[in-house]
Amino acid sequence: MTPEFFAALGPILAAEPLLYIVGGVILGIVAGATPGLTGAMGIALMLPLTYYIDSKLALILLVSMYVGAISGGLLPATLLRIPGTPASIMTTFDGYPMARDGRPGRALGIGITASFVGGVISWLFLAGLSPPLARFALRFGPFEYFSMTLMALMLIAAVTEGSLMRGIVSGFLGLVAALPGLDPVSGEMRLTFGFHQLAGGFQPLPVLIGIFAVSQILLMAGEGAPVTERVTTGFSRMFMTLADWRRQAVNLVRSSVVGTWIGIVPGIGANIGSIVAYTLAKSASRTPDRFGKGSEEGIVASETANNATVAGALIPLITMGVPGSVVDAILLGALVIHNIQPGPLLFRNEPDLVYGLIWAVLVANVVMLALMLAGIRIFGRLATIPKALLNPVLLVMCCVGTFAAANRHFDLWIMLGFGLLGYVLQRCRVPLGPFVIAYILAPLLEKNLRSGLMMSAGSYEPLITRPISATFLAIALVTLVYAVVSEVRAARSGR
Amino acid sequence: MKPDLTAGVLGIGVSIVVFASSFTIAPPRYEPLGAGAVPIAAAVGLFAGSLILLATTVARHLSGHHPVGGKRWVLVPRPATLALTVTAIALYIVLFASPIGFRGATLLFVVAAAVILGARTRRDLIWLMLVAPIVAFGCFYLFTRIFVVDLL
């Protein structure tokens, strides 16, 4: 820990950043607690508004929203059996049965506390690992960055939900979406199809709002809201006792570590973290048969791990500029919009910003704990807002936000186009994660490969002769082979 | 159409368009790859991935094995609602830049979209009468006065 790290805490506790943290956490909880709204959608919708505020405060707001959204997903998962965010799916298995048994307060209290513990433990990893990782990343040249980005894309395609091929198709579609406009190296115009408005390419804001927000609203319009039974009574025994802490200590630490490490792996995200932690907790439990029927251990594992992925996924983002999850890809977009280049140099050039952001994650977790415990009844009501009233308002926010960013009417059509594409992809069960991450990372991938080749006079040899680059490529290859073998085995066994 | 079949066809269609357009990009002058290399590589990768997706779907179909995609993807439970919602958004985008202006367009859109999406009870309509003007005039005030954006 450097003196700059501790010096960054004071400014974060000033009135203005604190106000943004509280505001961000509230907005995040609202996004997470409202079924149909997700953290990614909420953050994408908030992006245009951040144009008008200071970069550091904008990032603090978005990161706080991220913390709030993952935690807020617990509320509808427990009260309605609808995961507010994909990361809360495992919570529905035990949270809702507990709520039906007349213990919603207990289920929510345990979930909120577990979310906080997961957030704090993973924050320790974020604060402890980021500076040395950034120092290590300073050794990277263009070939290393290219190989690392390729490895990240391969991991994302291989481990996201659905089949490997769907992930690969999604990733290539994202790559293609990033290509139109002025070539970043030579300045040549390409793939604009006669539209002069595409000279700057598909801008991140219309693409992200279309893919995450508009497509989600279209899905709800086409499929209708699920019929639910809301549980409202029994908000008591919310705080964990000393005996609870003793009983859950191992589960809390294990799920936090699992969540953090899964968060660090690019593109996997909170839902997988929560599934893995839940499975591990079940296999280690003395009462595995209680899982799925209202097990407190199940709620603890799921909520601890999904919150732990938030800080975990921020580690590769701020140290190397590689998003650890889909929400981090949007945060990477936000950094680009605010002209901040994420990566190892961030620690050297803007220590105030990067350390401030790290402290903001911890403060956001504390604020989340206080707000969720105090406002649980109010936030719980969000789950019942009629979608027929909410969705038109959200669509207006999508349009006005997209338009306001550059005052271009054309961007609204791009937003609708990507909304329809996102809708079709989701109906085809093609995951959106690889699409968005490839779209965000494609310029980095291309620029580094071409810069590297210019330095090596067109030779690809450094890709395999430089040890770090070769390691990344080897991991990418092993991931691909493993994913293909797993898929072939699954096909043979008739799954 | 089955999900994988649709995704495969979409991928192949996009890859062909990108591949064909890549040949209009000027060749490299000062560097080994040039502006057209990555688009061509992306198109080839997308084509190959989509083709494998299509081939495995067809192979599964021929072997009589239908593990996934049993239901037709186009049959969403509420196709008319979906089509009307998309039309309403498109009309809103058109009206956004029309003489009606942002406030009028937003007022009309919020009411129309809410009714399309199912706000039809008296309680919903009363709420709608409150929400629509607040959104239309509130957003206008926020963006034009606070963020100083010209909303047409």
XYZ file of C-alpha atoms in Angstrom:
647
model
C 0.000 0.000 0.000
C 1.423 3.351 -1.042
C 0.891 6.699 0.739
C -1.167 7.771 -2.302
C -3.593 4.930 -1.575
C -4.353 6.136 1.960
C -4.325 9.789 0.874
C -7.162 9.053 -1.553
C -9.570 8.094 1.257
C -10.053 11.625 2.597
C -11.357 13.173 -0.639
C -13.797 10.266 -1.106
C -15.381 11.027 2.264
C -16.029 14.659 1.280
C -19.655 15.697 0.820
C -19.805 15.632 -2.997
C -18.280 12.177 -3.679
C -20.267 10.764 -0.772
C -23.442 12.173 -2.285
C -22.614 10.484 -5.613
C -21.906 7.197 -3.816
C -25.226 7.319 -1.951
C -27.059 8.350 -5.142
C -25.336 5.634 -7.159
C -26.093 2.928 -4.599
C -29.779 3.987 -4.434
C -30.083 4.004 -8.236
C -28.314 0.644 -8.382
C -30.621 -0.903 -5.773
C -33.617 0.457 -7.713
C -32.257 -1.100 -10.932
C -31.502 -4.396 -9.202
C -34.761 -4.542 -7.254
C -36.949 -3.830 -10.281
C -37.439 -7.049 -12.236
C -36.584 -6.502 -15.881
C -34.126 -3.750 -15.076
C -30.574 -5.024 -14.639
C -27.382 -3.428 -13.411
C -26.037 -3.334 -16.967
C -29.223 -1.664 -18.209
C -29.263 0.864 -15.366
C -25.612 1.772 -15.839
C -26.034 2.029 -19.629
C -28.997 4.370 -19.081
C -27.000 6.476 -16.639
C -24.003 6.837 -19.010
C -25.331 9.850 -20.984
C -25.954 11.803 -17.774
C -22.341 11.317 -16.717
C -21.234 13.449 -19.685
C -22.167 16.460 -17.657
C -20.251 15.664 -14.489
C -16.585 15.403 -13.535
C -14.920 12.147 -14.731
C -13.965 10.968 -11.251
C -17.437 11.597 -9.839
C -18.995 9.948 -12.897
C -16.970 6.784 -12.346
C -17.720 6.818 -8.619
C -21.436 7.063 -9.445
C -21.301 4.165 -11.931
C -19.230 1.901 -9.661
C -21.610 2.612 -6.749
C -24.531 1.727 -9.017
C -22.792 -1.547 -9.831
C -22.503 -2.408 -6.100
C -26.133 -1.396 -5.477
C -27.522 -3.283 -8.470
C -25.935 -6.613 -7.601
C -27.194 -6.282 -4.016
C -30.662 -5.048 -5.011
C -31.291 -8.192 -7.049
C -31.750 -10.026 -3.744
C -35.091 -8.300 -3.058
C -37.271 -9.599 -5.938
C -35.392 -12.917 -5.802
C -36.592 -13.378 -2.225
C -39.987 -11.672 -2.286
C -41.180 -12.615 -5.792
C -38.982 -15.546 -6.882
C -37.810 -13.354 -9.789
C -34.062 -12.694 -9.892
C -33.729 -8.901 -10.060
C -30.415 -9.449 -11.840
C -29.065 -12.655 -13.434
C -26.618 -12.832 -10.517
C -29.468 -13.482 -8.068
C -30.795 -16.643 -9.716
C -29.354 -18.927 -7.041
C -30.838 -16.737 -4.296
C -34.366 -17.456 -5.550
C -33.908 -21.177 -4.739
C -33.634 -20.553 -0.996
C -34.731 -16.956 -0.472
C -38.257 -17.433 -1.762
C -38.963 -20.680 0.170
C -37.796 -18.902 3.361
C -40.053 -15.952 2.563
C -42.992 -18.296 1.916
C -42.331 -19.880 5.315
C -42.944 -16.466 6.906
C -39.267 -15.495 7.219
C -38.673 -12.911 4.437
C -36.943 -10.533 6.873
C -34.558 -13.245 7.963
C -33.774 -14.231 4.332
C -33.217 -10.618 3.303
C -31.178 -9.763 6.413
C -28.834 -12.698 5.842
C -28.576 -11.886 2.139
C -27.777 -8.211 2.756
C -25.137 -9.024 5.375
C -23.602 -11.673 3.112
C -23.535 -9.190 0.221
C -21.669 -6.733 2.437
C -19.128 -9.310 3.632
C -18.543 -10.497 0.055
C -18.043 -6.896 -1.050
C -15.574 -6.117 1.729
C -13.466 -9.278 1.378
C -13.219 -8.868 -2.392
C -12.352 -5.193 -1.854
C -9.290 -6.352 0.123
C -8.193 -8.290 -2.969
C -8.908 -5.268 -5.174
C -6.835 -2.964 -2.985
C -4.048 -5.491 -2.429
C -3.694 -7.010 -5.902
C -4.293 -4.059 -8.203
C -1.054 -2.077 -7.676
C 1.328 -5.081 -8.118
C -0.690 -6.320 -11.102
C -0.508 -2.875 -12.673
C 3.265 -2.836 -12.120
C 3.494 -6.236 -13.814
C 1.331 -5.010 -16.708
C 3.831 -2.192 -17.329
C 6.028 -4.837 -18.995
C 3.370 -5.383 -21.665
C 3.991 -4.265 -25.231
C 1.563 -4.379 -28.182
C 2.008 -8.149 -28.685
C 1.261 -8.876 -25.014
C -1.830 -6.685 -25.107
C -3.015 -8.368 -28.290
C -2.511 -11.866 -26.843
C -4.137 -10.904 -23.544
C -7.195 -9.455 -25.311
C -7.438 -12.565 -27.489
C -7.234 -14.750 -24.372
C -9.941 -12.672 -22.679
C -12.233 -13.013 -25.702
C -11.614 -16.761 -25.867
C -12.400 -17.173 -22.160
C -15.571 -15.140 -22.550
C -16.787 -17.150 -25.536
C -15.916 -20.457 -23.871
C -17.469 -19.972 -20.463
C -20.534 -17.851 -21.071
C -23.943 -19.488 -20.920
C -25.016 -21.583 -23.906
C -22.799 -23.316 -26.430
C -19.257 -22.370 -27.406
C -20.287 -21.679 -31.006
C -23.022 -19.275 -29.937
C -20.438 -17.466 -27.804
C -18.014 -17.319 -30.734
C -20.690 -16.046 -33.148
C -21.683 -13.419 -30.580
C -18.039 -12.344 -30.154
C -17.445 -12.026 -33.906
C -20.673 -10.017 -34.311
C -19.377 -7.657 -31.604
C -16.033 -7.429 -33.410
C -17.811 -6.574 -36.667
C -19.908 -3.889 -34.917
C -16.705 -2.167 -33.811
C -15.170 -1.975 -37.306
C -17.084 0.706 -39.259
C -15.725 4.226 -39.465
C -12.267 5.715 -39.526
C -9.548 3.058 -39.224
C -7.664 3.807 -35.967
C -4.200 3.193 -37.483
C -4.219 4.326 -41.131
C -7.110 6.792 -41.045
C -8.825 5.013 -43.977
C -12.637 5.024 -44.033
C -14.198 1.550 -43.978
C -17.566 -0.240 -43.847
C -19.668 2.931 -43.686
C -21.990 1.762 -46.506
C -22.427 5.329 -47.753
C -23.603 6.749 -44.417
C -21.413 9.746 -43.585
C -22.815 9.545 -40.024
C -20.873 6.298 -39.607
C -17.510 8.043 -40.080
C -16.983 7.821 -36.330
C -18.315 4.252 -36.227
C -21.119 2.953 -34.042
C -20.705 5.065 -30.908
C -20.665 3.159 -27.587
C -23.707 4.874 -26.106
C -26.368 3.962 -28.727
C -24.895 0.463 -29.001
C -24.875 -0.192 -25.234
C -28.295 1.362 -24.598
C -29.765 -0.517 -27.563
C -28.245 -3.879 -26.685
C -28.944 -3.765 -22.938
C -31.937 -1.512 -22.381
C -34.066 -1.468 -25.553
C -33.675 -5.201 -26.240
C -34.681 -6.011 -22.654
C -37.823 -3.880 -22.916
C -38.687 -5.522 -26.243
C -38.273 -8.938 -24.622
C -40.663 -7.944 -21.844
C -43.112 -6.571 -24.415
C -43.081 -9.799 -26.416
C -43.105 -12.226 -23.543
C -45.137 -10.395 -20.895
C -44.310 -10.147 -17.182
C -44.264 -13.384 -15.191
C -47.152 -13.989 -12.831
C -45.880 -13.732 -9.258
C -47.050 -14.034 -5.718
C -45.541 -11.383 -3.472
C -44.559 -12.130 0.103
C -44.927 -9.119 2.385
C -45.112 -10.233 6.007
C -42.500 -11.140 8.604
C -39.778 -8.508 8.366
C -38.175 -9.499 11.661
C -34.926 -11.142 12.847
C -32.985 -9.401 10.112
C -29.661 -9.154 11.916
C -27.262 -12.081 12.121
C -26.451 -13.251 15.637
C -23.011 -14.291 16.892
C -24.033 -17.929 16.438
C -25.023 -17.178 12.815
C -21.640 -15.570 12.184
C -19.865 -18.591 13.652
C -21.967 -21.000 11.584
C -21.505 -19.088 8.319
C -17.872 -17.925 8.740
C -16.303 -20.551 6.453
C -19.080 -20.206 3.882
C -18.674 -16.406 3.853
C -14.903 -16.530 3.339
C -15.022 -19.373 0.784
C -17.781 -17.741 -1.269
C -15.998 -14.367 -1.159
C -12.758 -15.884 -2.451
C -14.593 -17.868 -5.150
C -16.554 -14.781 -6.220
C -13.468 -12.599 -6.340
C -11.412 -15.023 -8.435
C -14.266 -15.737 -10.820
C -14.743 -11.986 -11.115
C -11.102 -11.548 -12.078
C -11.410 -13.988 -14.996
C -12.542 -11.828 -17.918
C -16.165 -11.956 -18.943
C -17.523 -14.558 -16.543
C -19.327 -12.286 -14.116
C -21.522 -12.515 -11.068
C -24.018 -15.177 -12.153
C -21.354 -17.853 -12.661
C -19.624 -16.782 -9.423
C -22.856 -17.247 -7.529
C -23.560 -20.660 -9.121
C -20.059 -21.986 -8.333
C -20.141 -20.715 -4.722
C -23.634 -22.185 -4.224
C -22.533 -25.570 -5.577
C -19.443 -25.581 -3.359
C -21.494 -24.582 -0.298
C -23.959 -27.386 -0.999
C -21.245 -29.999 -1.358
C -19.539 -28.817 1.857
C -22.770 -28.544 3.843
C -23.886 -30.945 6.591
C -27.466 -30.463 5.374
C -27.279 -30.438 1.574
C -30.888 -31.607 1.339
C -31.995 -28.212 2.737
C -30.587 -26.450 -0.338
C -33.383 -25.339 -2.630
C -35.914 -25.505 0.190
C -34.911 -22.456 2.233
C -31.290 -22.984 3.263
C -29.587 -19.993 4.892
C -26.234 -21.354 3.685
C -27.511 -21.201 0.097
C -28.466 -17.531 0.400
C -25.142 -16.691 2.055
C -23.117 -18.468 -0.667
C -25.014 -16.913 -3.562
C -25.149 -13.355 -2.253
C -21.578 -13.316 -0.902
C -20.159 -14.558 -4.200
C -22.157 -12.330 -6.531
C -21.141 -9.217 -4.600
C -17.539 -10.397 -4.417
C -17.367 -10.539 -8.220
C -17.898 -6.748 -8.399
C -14.529 -5.808 -6.887
C -12.899 -8.902 -8.431
C -13.977 -7.897 -11.931
C -12.670 -4.375 -11.399
C -9.111 -5.727 -10.925
C -8.399 -6.567 -14.603
C -10.351 -3.493 -15.714
C -8.307 -0.907 -13.864
C -4.945 -2.674 -14.058
C -5.003 -3.872 -17.668
C -8.053 -2.351 -19.310
C -9.725 -5.752 -19.762
C -13.301 -5.938 -18.463
C -13.998 -8.698 -15.970
C -17.732 -8.709 -16.705
C -20.370 -7.234 -19.004
C -20.981 -4.344 -16.594
C -17.232 -3.730 -16.568
C -17.340 -3.527 -20.370
C -19.835 -0.672 -19.960
C -17.568 0.892 -17.331
C -14.696 0.579 -19.813
C -16.929 2.398 -22.311
C -17.486 5.084 -19.667
C -13.728 5.467 -19.161
C -13.257 5.854 -22.920
C -16.112 8.392 -23.107
C -14.401 10.399 -20.371
C -11.035 10.185 -22.174
C -9.441 8.035 -19.472
C -7.207 5.216 -20.697
C -7.520 2.273 -18.286
C -4.444 0.175 -17.728
C -1.214 0.149 -15.743
C -0.369 3.769 -16.529
C -3.538 4.848 -14.743
C -1.812 4.125 -11.422
C 1.140 6.315 -12.390
C -0.696 9.116 -14.206
C -3.896 9.396 -12.186
C -3.326 7.795 -8.764
C -5.906 10.111 -7.245
C -8.598 8.783 -9.591
C -7.740 5.088 -9.414
C -7.220 4.913 -5.643
C -10.287 7.067 -5.114
C -12.273 4.586 -7.190
C -10.951 1.681 -5.095
C -11.994 3.420 -1.855
C -15.358 4.266 -3.399
C -16.062 0.522 -3.804
C -15.591 -0.006 -0.055
C -17.659 3.039 0.927
C -20.391 1.974 -1.534
C -20.580 -1.415 0.220
C -20.999 0.258 3.619
C -23.670 2.594 2.192
C -25.392 -0.379 0.536
C -25.557 -2.245 3.859
C -27.067 0.749 5.670
C -29.545 1.648 2.918
C -30.718 -1.912 2.295
C -31.290 -2.638 5.984
C -33.034 0.688 6.565
C -35.104 0.843 3.381
C -35.931 -2.778 2.767
C -39.712 -2.273 2.811
C -39.540 0.670 0.371
C -37.132 -1.054 -2.021
C -39.229 -4.215 -1.791
C -42.201 -2.334 -3.258
C -40.217 -1.482 -6.406
C -40.674 -5.042 -7.567
C -44.398 -4.437 -8.031
C -44.259 -1.286 -10.214
C -46.408 -2.079 -13.297
C -44.123 -2.699 -16.280
C -46.684 -1.103 -18.581
C -45.995 2.238 -16.875
C -42.298 1.771 -16.215
C -41.155 0.610 -19.666
C -42.402 3.638 -21.690
C -40.578 5.918 -19.238
C -37.415 3.838 -19.623
C -37.727 4.001 -23.418
C -37.956 7.798 -23.245
C -34.824 7.812 -21.070
C -33.069 5.573 -23.631
C -33.950 7.929 -26.495
C -33.240 11.201 -24.759
C -29.984 9.884 -23.300
C -28.794 8.587 -26.668
C -29.733 11.806 -28.432
C -28.319 14.156 -25.805
C -24.852 12.600 -25.915
C -24.022 13.927 -29.400
C -27.206 15.761 -30.516
C -27.485 13.323 -33.446
C -30.873 12.045 -34.558
C -29.126 9.231 -36.464
C -27.933 7.726 -33.152
C -31.564 7.010 -32.218
C -31.909 4.714 -35.245
C -28.632 3.015 -34.319
C -29.996 2.500 -30.806
C -33.197 0.942 -32.167
C -31.206 -1.205 -34.625
C -28.994 -2.591 -31.869
C -32.049 -3.018 -29.665
C -33.599 -5.254 -32.308
C -30.307 -7.103 -32.804
C -30.038 -7.667 -29.038
C -33.624 -8.903 -28.988
C -33.021 -11.393 -31.833
C -29.769 -12.610 -30.266
C -31.452 -13.195 -26.912
C -34.368 -15.007 -28.545
C -31.777 -17.179 -30.310
C -30.102 -17.813 -26.929
C -26.900 -16.131 -28.162
C -25.266 -14.539 -25.081
C -24.810 -10.765 -25.197
C -21.675 -10.800 -23.021
C -19.198 -11.833 -25.747
C -20.817 -9.358 -28.173
C -20.388 -6.352 -25.892
C -16.940 -7.265 -24.631
C -15.674 -7.935 -28.180
C -17.230 -4.648 -29.349
C -15.435 -2.745 -26.582
C -12.114 -4.607 -26.895
C -11.915 -4.821 -30.721
C -10.193 -1.444 -31.246
C -7.589 -2.395 -28.606
C -7.057 -5.791 -30.253
C -6.615 -4.346 -33.736
C -4.490 -1.362 -32.746
C -2.054 -3.491 -30.738
C -1.663 -6.162 -33.407
C -1.004 -3.626 -36.129
C 1.350 -1.525 -33.970
C 3.226 -4.680 -33.008
C 3.552 -5.779 -36.618
C 4.871 -2.358 -37.611
C 7.508 -2.655 -34.880
C 8.513 -6.177 -35.949
C 8.509 -5.349 -39.680
C 5.531 -7.629 -40.298
C 6.819 -10.626 -38.324
C 4.356 -12.569 -36.155
C 7.236 -14.306 -34.338
C 7.176 -12.084 -31.212
C 3.680 -13.411 -30.462
C 5.247 -16.740 -29.534
C 8.820 -15.789 -28.678
C 7.897 -13.215 -26.010
C 7.136 -15.250 -22.846
C 4.136 -13.279 -21.549
C 2.501 -13.150 -24.973
C 3.158 -16.871 -25.517
C 1.613 -17.676 -22.107
C -1.562 -15.745 -22.933
C -1.818 -17.449 -26.326
C -1.294 -20.860 -24.718
C -4.101 -20.169 -22.219
C -6.355 -19.062 -25.101
C -5.559 -22.268 -27.006
C -6.091 -24.522 -23.962
C -9.407 -22.769 -23.260
C -10.542 -23.327 -26.834
C -9.524 -26.995 -26.856
C -11.139 -27.598 -23.461
C -14.379 -25.914 -24.538
C -14.507 -27.893 -27.801
C -13.812 -31.211 -26.026
C -16.458 -30.450 -23.370
C -18.994 -29.601 -26.037
C -18.288 -32.732 -28.076
C -18.595 -34.856 -24.897
C -21.877 -33.146 -24.010
C -23.214 -33.746 -27.527
C -22.225 -37.432 -27.383
C -23.864 -37.927 -24.014
C -27.053 -36.440 -25.499
C -27.191 -33.342 -23.313
C -37.129 -21.031 -37.223
C -35.038 -22.654 -34.542
C -32.719 -20.430 -32.457
C -29.397 -21.862 -33.683
C -30.600 -21.865 -37.285
C -31.597 -18.210 -37.039
C -28.321 -17.229 -35.348
C -26.371 -19.140 -38.006
C -28.224 -17.515 -40.912
C -27.834 -14.067 -39.327
C -24.099 -14.639 -38.820
C -23.566 -15.863 -42.382
C -25.542 -12.926 -43.818
C -23.535 -10.357 -41.853
C -20.226 -12.058 -42.681
C -20.972 -12.007 -46.430
C -21.836 -8.291 -46.350
C -18.697 -7.439 -44.359
C -16.458 -9.677 -46.501
C -17.738 -8.149 -49.743
C -17.391 -4.587 -48.410
C -13.854 -5.231 -47.137
C -12.507 -5.383 -50.675
C -13.434 -1.736 -51.255
C -11.029 -0.674 -48.477
C -7.763 0.816 -49.722
C -4.721 -1.531 -49.531
C -1.980 -0.877 -46.933
C 0.681 1.679 -47.740
C 2.874 2.097 -44.669
C 2.133 -0.973 -42.578
C 1.915 -4.753 -43.088
C -1.807 -5.354 -42.432
C -3.829 -2.347 -43.570
C -7.368 -1.275 -42.728
C -9.026 -4.191 -44.531
C -7.273 -7.108 -42.809
C -9.247 -7.223 -39.574
C -12.653 -6.848 -41.285
C -11.761 -9.762 -43.592
C -10.539 -11.879 -40.672
C -13.691 -11.025 -38.669
C -15.925 -11.898 -41.615
C -14.148 -15.237 -42.159
C -14.340 -16.058 -38.425
C -18.017 -15.132 -38.245
C -18.776 -17.157 -41.367
C -16.951 -20.226 -40.039
C -18.583 -19.985 -36.591
C -22.051 -19.515 -38.056
C -21.544 -22.371 -40.519
C -20.526 -24.757 -37.715
C -23.567 -23.634 -35.702
C -25.812 -24.298 -38.711
C -24.159 -27.634 -39.530
C -24.488 -28.972 -35.974
C -28.147 -27.883 -35.860
C -28.889 -29.606 -39.169
C -26.935 -32.715 -38.079
C -28.936 -32.897 -34.862
C -32.150 -32.474 -36.799
C -31.221 -35.232 -39.271
C -30.307 -37.605 -36.439
C -33.712 -36.981 -34.910
C -32.143 -35.444 -31.815
C -33.709 -32.141 -30.694
C -32.069 -31.225 -27.429
C -32.550 -27.501 -27.791
C -34.726 -25.059 -29.629
C -37.800 -27.227 -29.709
C -40.123 -24.244 -29.817
C -40.152 -21.860 -32.727
C -38.357 -18.694 -31.706
C -40.570 -16.334 -33.703
C -43.615 -17.389 -31.707
C -43.300 -15.004 -28.781
C -46.358 -15.036 -26.527
C -47.372 -11.504 -27.538
C -46.176 -10.877 -31.152
C -48.682 -8.061 -31.759
C -47.530 -6.203 -28.621
C -43.922 -6.579 -29.715
C -44.609 -5.301 -33.246
C -46.650 -2.356 -31.939
C -43.929 -1.460 -29.414
C -41.242 -1.408 -32.132
C -43.536 0.688 -34.359
C -44.208 3.099 -31.485
C -40.474 3.538 -30.855
C -39.829 4.138 -34.578
C -42.653 6.698 -34.729
C -41.310 8.392 -31.596
C -37.884 8.688 -33.230
C -39.511 10.246 -36.318
C -41.646 12.628 -34.212
C -38.610 13.509 -32.077
C -37.292 15.642 -34.949
C -40.708 16.812 -36.212
C -42.464 20.160 -35.550
C -44.362 18.451 -32.696
C -41.112 18.626 -30.743
C -39.780 16.622 -27.836
C -42.519 17.398 -25.302
C -45.438 16.608 -27.612
C -43.765 13.499 -29.024
C -42.894 12.215 -25.547
C -46.397 12.825 -24.213
C -47.924 10.908 -27.122
C -45.350 8.129 -26.943
C -45.621 7.466 -23.211
C -49.424 7.237 -23.404
C -49.410 5.080 -26.557
C -46.632 2.752 -25.380
C -48.219 2.290 -21.944
C -51.558 1.346 -23.503
C -49.810 -1.025 -25.935
C -47.904 -2.638 -23.066
C -51.068 -3.245 -21.071
C -51.952 -0.159 -19.007
C -55.711 -0.380 -19.442
C -57.271 -0.405 -15.981
C -58.703 2.823 -14.588
C -55.969 2.910 -11.919
C -53.227 2.530 -14.573
C -54.760 5.253 -16.745
C -54.963 7.681 -13.831
C -51.299 7.027 -13.062
C -50.509 7.441 -16.765
C -52.160 10.863 -16.863
C -49.791 11.895 -14.069
C -46.641 10.151 -15.293
C -46.751 11.176 -19.000
C -46.613 14.984 -18.478
C -44.066 14.638 -15.674
C -41.756 12.622 -17.962
C -42.294 14.872 -21.001
C -41.874 18.209 -19.242
C -39.471 16.933 -16.558
C -37.014 15.466 -19.094
C -37.293 18.606 -21.229
C -36.498 20.826 -18.257
C -33.661 18.569 -17.050
C -31.906 18.326 -20.397
C -32.497 21.820 -21.777
C -32.049 23.881 -18.616
C -29.650 21.840 -16.483
C -27.597 19.922 -19.062
C -28.073 22.609 -21.735
C -28.910 20.198 -24.559
C -31.035 21.289 -27.517
C -33.894 18.757 -27.560
C -35.402 20.093 -30.840
